[in-house]
C-alpha positions as a printed Julia matrix, in Angstrom:
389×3 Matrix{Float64}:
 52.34   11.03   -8.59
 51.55   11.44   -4.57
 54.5    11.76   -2.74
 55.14   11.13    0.98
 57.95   12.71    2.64
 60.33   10.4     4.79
 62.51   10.65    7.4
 65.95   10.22    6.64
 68.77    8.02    8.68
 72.17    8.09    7.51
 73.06    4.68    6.58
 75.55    2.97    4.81
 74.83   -0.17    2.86
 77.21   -3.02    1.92
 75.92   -4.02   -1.2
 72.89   -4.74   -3.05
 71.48   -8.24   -3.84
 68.9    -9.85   -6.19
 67.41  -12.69   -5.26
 69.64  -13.2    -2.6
 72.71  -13.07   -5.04
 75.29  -10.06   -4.94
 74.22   -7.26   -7.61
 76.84   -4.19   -8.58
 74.96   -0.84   -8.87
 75.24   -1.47  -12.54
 73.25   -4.61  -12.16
 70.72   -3.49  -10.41
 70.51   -0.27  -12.8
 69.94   -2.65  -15.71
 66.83   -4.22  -13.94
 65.64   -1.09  -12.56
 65.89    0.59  -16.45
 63.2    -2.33  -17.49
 60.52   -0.33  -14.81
 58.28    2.2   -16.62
 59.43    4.18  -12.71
 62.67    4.85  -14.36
 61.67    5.72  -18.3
 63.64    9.65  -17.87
 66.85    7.71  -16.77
 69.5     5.04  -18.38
 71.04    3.17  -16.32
 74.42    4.64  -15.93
 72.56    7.72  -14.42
 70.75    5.06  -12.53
 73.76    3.06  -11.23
 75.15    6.32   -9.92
 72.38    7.66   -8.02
 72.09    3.89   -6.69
 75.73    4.31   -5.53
 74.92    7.69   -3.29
 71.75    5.64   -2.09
 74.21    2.82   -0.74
 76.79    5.16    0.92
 73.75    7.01    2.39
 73.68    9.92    0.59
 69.73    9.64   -0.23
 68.83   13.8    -1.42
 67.94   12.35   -4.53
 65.67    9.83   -3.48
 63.89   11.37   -0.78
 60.88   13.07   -3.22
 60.68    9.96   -5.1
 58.88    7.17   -3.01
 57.71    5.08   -5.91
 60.83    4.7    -7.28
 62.62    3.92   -3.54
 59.85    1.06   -3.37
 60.95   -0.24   -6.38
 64.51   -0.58   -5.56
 63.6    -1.78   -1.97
 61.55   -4.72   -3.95
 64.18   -5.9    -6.58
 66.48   -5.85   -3.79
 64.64   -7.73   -1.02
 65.36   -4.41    1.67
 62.99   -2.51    3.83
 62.98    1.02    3.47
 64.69    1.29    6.96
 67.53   -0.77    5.56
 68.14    2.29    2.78
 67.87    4.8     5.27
 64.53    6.2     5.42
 60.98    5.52    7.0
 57.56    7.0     6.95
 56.59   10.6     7.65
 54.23   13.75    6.81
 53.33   15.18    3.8
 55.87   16.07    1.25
 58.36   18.69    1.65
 60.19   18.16   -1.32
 59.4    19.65   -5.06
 61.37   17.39   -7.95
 61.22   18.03  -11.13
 60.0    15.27  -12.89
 60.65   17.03  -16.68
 64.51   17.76  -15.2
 65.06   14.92  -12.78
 68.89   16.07  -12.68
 67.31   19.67  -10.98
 67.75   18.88   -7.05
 64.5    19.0    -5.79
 63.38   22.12   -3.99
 63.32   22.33   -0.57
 59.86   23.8     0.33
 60.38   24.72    3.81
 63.51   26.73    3.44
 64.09   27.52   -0.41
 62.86   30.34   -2.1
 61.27   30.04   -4.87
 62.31   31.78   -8.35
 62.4    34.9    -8.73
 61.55   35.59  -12.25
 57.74   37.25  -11.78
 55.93   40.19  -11.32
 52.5    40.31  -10.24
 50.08   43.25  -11.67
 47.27   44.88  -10.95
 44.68   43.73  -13.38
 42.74   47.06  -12.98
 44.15   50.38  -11.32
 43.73   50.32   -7.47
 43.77   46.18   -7.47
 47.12   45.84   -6.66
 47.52   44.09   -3.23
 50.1    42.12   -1.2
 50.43   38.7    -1.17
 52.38   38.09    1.79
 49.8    37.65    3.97
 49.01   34.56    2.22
 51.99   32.99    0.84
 55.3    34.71    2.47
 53.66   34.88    6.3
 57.39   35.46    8.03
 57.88   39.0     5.42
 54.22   40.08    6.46
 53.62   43.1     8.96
 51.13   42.05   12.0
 49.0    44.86   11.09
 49.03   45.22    7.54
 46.07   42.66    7.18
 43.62   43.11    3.77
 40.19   43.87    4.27
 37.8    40.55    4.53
 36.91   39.32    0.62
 38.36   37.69   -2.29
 41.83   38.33   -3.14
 42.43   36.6    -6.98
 46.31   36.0    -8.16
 46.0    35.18  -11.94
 48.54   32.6   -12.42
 48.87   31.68  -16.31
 49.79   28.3   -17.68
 53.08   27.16  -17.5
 54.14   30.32  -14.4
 54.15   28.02  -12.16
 51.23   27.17  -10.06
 51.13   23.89   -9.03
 55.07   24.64   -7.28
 53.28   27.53   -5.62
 50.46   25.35   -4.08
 52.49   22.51   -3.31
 54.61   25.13   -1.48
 52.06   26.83    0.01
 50.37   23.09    1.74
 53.75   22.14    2.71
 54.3    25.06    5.16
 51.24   24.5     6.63
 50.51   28.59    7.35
 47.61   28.56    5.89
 44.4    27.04    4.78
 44.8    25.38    1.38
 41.45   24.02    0.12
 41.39   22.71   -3.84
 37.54   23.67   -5.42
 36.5    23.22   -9.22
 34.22   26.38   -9.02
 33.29   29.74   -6.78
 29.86   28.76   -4.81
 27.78   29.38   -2.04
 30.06   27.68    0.59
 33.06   30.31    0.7
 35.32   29.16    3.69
 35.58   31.28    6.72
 39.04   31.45    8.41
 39.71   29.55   11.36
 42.54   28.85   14.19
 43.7    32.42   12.85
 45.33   31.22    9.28
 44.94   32.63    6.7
 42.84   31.41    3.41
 44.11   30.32    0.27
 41.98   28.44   -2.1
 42.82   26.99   -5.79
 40.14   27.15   -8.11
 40.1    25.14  -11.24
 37.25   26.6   -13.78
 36.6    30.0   -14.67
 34.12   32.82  -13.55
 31.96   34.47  -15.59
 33.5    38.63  -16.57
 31.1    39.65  -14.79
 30.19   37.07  -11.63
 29.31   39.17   -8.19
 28.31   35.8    -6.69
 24.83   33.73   -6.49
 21.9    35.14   -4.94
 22.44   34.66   -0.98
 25.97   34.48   -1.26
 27.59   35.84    1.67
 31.33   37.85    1.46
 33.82   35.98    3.01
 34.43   37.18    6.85
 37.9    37.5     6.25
 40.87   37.51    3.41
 40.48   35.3     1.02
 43.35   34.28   -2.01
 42.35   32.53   -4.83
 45.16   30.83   -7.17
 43.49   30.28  -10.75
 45.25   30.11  -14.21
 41.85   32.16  -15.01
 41.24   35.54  -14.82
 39.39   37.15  -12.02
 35.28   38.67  -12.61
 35.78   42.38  -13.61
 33.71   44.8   -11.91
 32.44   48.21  -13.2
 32.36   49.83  -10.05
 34.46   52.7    -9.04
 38.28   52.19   -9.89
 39.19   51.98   -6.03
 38.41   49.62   -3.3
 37.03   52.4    -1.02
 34.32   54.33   -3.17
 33.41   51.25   -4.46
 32.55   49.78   -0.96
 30.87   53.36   -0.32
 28.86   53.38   -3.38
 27.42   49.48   -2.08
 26.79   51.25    0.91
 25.38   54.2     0.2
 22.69   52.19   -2.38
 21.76   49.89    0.85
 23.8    46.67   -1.09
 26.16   44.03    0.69
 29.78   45.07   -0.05
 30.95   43.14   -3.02
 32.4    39.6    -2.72
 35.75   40.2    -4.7
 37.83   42.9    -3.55
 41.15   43.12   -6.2
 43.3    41.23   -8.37
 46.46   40.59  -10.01
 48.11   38.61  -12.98
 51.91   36.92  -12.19
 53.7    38.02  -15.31
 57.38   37.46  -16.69
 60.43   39.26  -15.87
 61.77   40.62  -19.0
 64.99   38.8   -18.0
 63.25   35.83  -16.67
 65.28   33.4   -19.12
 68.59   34.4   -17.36
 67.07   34.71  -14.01
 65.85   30.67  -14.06
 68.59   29.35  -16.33
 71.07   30.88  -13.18
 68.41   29.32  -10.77
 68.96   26.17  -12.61
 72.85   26.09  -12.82
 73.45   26.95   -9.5
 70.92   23.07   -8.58
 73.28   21.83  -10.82
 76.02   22.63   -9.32
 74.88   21.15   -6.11
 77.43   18.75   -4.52
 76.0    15.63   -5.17
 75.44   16.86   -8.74
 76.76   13.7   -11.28
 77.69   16.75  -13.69
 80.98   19.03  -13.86
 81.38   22.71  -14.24
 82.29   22.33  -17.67
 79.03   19.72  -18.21
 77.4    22.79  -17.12
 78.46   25.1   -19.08
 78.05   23.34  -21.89
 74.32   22.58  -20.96
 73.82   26.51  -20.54
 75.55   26.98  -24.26
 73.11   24.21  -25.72
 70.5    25.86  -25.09
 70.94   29.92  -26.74
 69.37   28.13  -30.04
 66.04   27.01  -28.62
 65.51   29.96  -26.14
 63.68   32.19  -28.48
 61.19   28.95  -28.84
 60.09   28.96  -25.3
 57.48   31.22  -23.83
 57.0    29.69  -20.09
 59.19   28.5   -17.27
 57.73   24.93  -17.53
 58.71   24.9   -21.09
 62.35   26.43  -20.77
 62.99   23.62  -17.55
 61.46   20.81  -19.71
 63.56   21.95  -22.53
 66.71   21.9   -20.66
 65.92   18.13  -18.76
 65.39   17.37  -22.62
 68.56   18.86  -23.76
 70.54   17.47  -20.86
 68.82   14.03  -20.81
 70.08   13.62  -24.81
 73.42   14.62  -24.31
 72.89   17.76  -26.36
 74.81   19.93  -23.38
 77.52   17.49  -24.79
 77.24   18.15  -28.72
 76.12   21.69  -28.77
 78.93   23.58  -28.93
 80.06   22.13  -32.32
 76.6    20.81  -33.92
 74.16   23.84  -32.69
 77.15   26.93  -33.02
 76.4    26.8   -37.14
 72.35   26.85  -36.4
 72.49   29.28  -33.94
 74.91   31.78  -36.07
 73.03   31.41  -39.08
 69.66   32.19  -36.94
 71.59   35.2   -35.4
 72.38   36.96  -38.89
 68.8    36.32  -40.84
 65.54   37.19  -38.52
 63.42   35.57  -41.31
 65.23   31.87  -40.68
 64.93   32.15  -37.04
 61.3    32.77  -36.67
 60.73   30.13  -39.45
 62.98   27.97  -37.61
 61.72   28.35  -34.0
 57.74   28.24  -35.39
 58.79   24.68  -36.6
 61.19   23.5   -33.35
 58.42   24.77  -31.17
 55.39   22.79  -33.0
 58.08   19.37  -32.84
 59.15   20.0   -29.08
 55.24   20.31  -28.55
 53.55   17.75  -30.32
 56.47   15.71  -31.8
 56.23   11.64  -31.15
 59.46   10.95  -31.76
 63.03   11.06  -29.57
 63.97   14.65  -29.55
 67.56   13.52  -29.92
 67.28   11.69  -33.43
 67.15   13.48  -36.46
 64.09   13.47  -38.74
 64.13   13.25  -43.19
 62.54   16.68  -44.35
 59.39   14.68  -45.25
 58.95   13.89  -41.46
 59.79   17.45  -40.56
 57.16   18.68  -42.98
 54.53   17.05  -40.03
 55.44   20.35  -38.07
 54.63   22.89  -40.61
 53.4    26.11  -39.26
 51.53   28.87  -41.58
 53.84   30.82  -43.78
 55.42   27.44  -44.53
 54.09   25.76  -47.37
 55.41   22.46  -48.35
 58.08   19.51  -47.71
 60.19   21.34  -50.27
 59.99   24.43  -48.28
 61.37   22.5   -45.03
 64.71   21.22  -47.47
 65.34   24.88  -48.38
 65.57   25.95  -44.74
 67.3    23.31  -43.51
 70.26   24.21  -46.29
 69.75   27.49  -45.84
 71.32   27.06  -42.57
């Protein structure tokens, strides 16, 4: 979904009406619930972020355009009577698999912290704060001109990176599908930073009369970077081109953006302490709660994207509700028999993954027998593991 930014004015508004006939925030809830806009929210949830929106507290709206339209429609009001009106691109990052996260401010948050980027060969490490964090970077600790290539796997977060890397405008953000012969050249001074969507060959050095870039050069990818079997660093490498009368070589290092090891706690705190923002709809017990519903299904996930999806899923259900008495058998019995866990979470993971039906409803063993993973052989099998536990 594109999203604008707006402006916002504090505004108060009287009521709502629809069709020119006063509407309670329940009302208009109940209509808005009917609008495929509003499928991740009932209308309770929606009634009460309809009630900040009239006594012009709008954070919740303002990275959701669509959805303000929609309201400003079934309600017969201009955008300028809610409070807001047309601006620049978005600064705002919701999170449309946790809509109850507060969106990320992209000018002034940080980002979290749960990664570590290394070298993919030794001598390719590099800094990236010439490129993404430009108010951390030393004036004269500027890379050599080339390619630059930050491995960013599936799920680690890219598209928040790029999105946060347009919105402060420090550099030059170009999307590409694939590495040609047109390699931008850095202009106004900013720096480079291009997102490329298809792989390279292992072995790609670039297309005959390909020129190196003139200056720095990032590439974001959830690919890995062209190896290179020159000389382990940077330096002999570029003296071995020379000395052999060849161009010095297009790519110049790279690095892969693993996992904390304590990543889990790192972006479940992240998480808690959006929650806990002021114009949360949740209380510190909700919260807590939430956090305990989700110690069963951790050992499932493997990505950020999949631990935040989980826990809009788990919060969206009411799970952070009925955890503590209907998951605290589960997760015991998982705790004291290894076997049972990784049978269970091999089967949880395949049904959070590719399951079509509410996450929130239970399922006959025949229907869980859909999600059987190898080392699991039949429907019986499923019955025994479910009363194992």
């Amino acid at each position: 979904m594109t999203q604008k930014n707006c402006r916002v004015i504090v505004l108060a508004i009287a009521g709502f009406r629809i069709h020119g006939v006063p509407a309670s925030d329940a009302a208009v809830a109940r209509e808005l619930a009917k609008n495929r806009l509003f499928a991740e929210h009932g209308p309770r949830t929606l009634a009460a972020y309809l009630g900040q929106l009239r006594v012009g507290n709008s954070r919740w709206w303002r990275s959701r355009p669509e959805q303000l339209r929609a309201v400003a429609e079934l309600t017969g009001l201009e955008l300028a009577d809610l409070g807001f009106s047309s601006g620049g691109p978005s600064q705002a990052y919701a999170f449309p698999t946790f809509p109850a996260l507060r969106p990320l401010d992209l000018l002034a948050e940080p980002l979290p912290d749960i990664y570590n980027d290394v070298e993919l060969q030794e001598g390719w490490e590099f800094k990236t704060d010439f490129w993404l964090d430009p108010d951390s970077r030393h004036p004269l600790d500027r890379p050599a001109p080339g390619l630059y290539w930050l491995q960013i796997p599936p799920g680690h977060g890219l598209d928040l990176l790029w999105r946060r890397s347009v919105a402060r405008g420090h550099a030059q953000c170009r999307e590409i599908a694939t590495l040609g012969r047109a390699l931008p050249h850095q202009l106004g001074g900013k720096p480079i930073i291009l997102r490329v969507a298809q792989p390279v060959p292992a072995r790609w050095e670039g297309q005959d009369g390909d020129e190196p870039p003139t200056s720095p050069v990032l590439v974001l990818s959830r690919h890995p970077p062209p190896l290179t079997a020159e000389p382990d660093s940077w330096l002999s490498a570029f003296l071995l081109r020379q000395s052999r009368g060849l161009p010095r070589s297009i790519f110049c290092k790279g690095m892969r953006r693993d996992l904390a090891a304590d990543w889990q706690d790192r972006l479940v705190e992240w998480a808690v302490a959006r929650l806990q923002a002021t114009d949360s709809l949740l209380s510190d017990s909700d919260i807590r709660r939430w956090v305990d519903s989700l110690l069963p299904y951790r050992s499932v996930v493997s990505t950020p994207d999949e631990l935040i999806a989980l826990g809009g899923v788990l919060h969206q259900t009411g799970h952070a509700h009925r955890a503590a008495t209907q998951g605290a058998p589960l997760f015991h019995a998982c705790a004291s028999n290894p076997a049972v866990a990784r049978r269970l979470a091999g089967v949880l993971k395949h049904r959070y993954l590719h399951g079509a039906a509410p996450w929130d409803e239970p399922l006959p063993p025949e229907d869980w027998a859909q999600h059987l993973q190898p080392g699991i052989a039949d429907t019986a099998s499923i019955a025994s593991l479910v009363h194992s536990v």
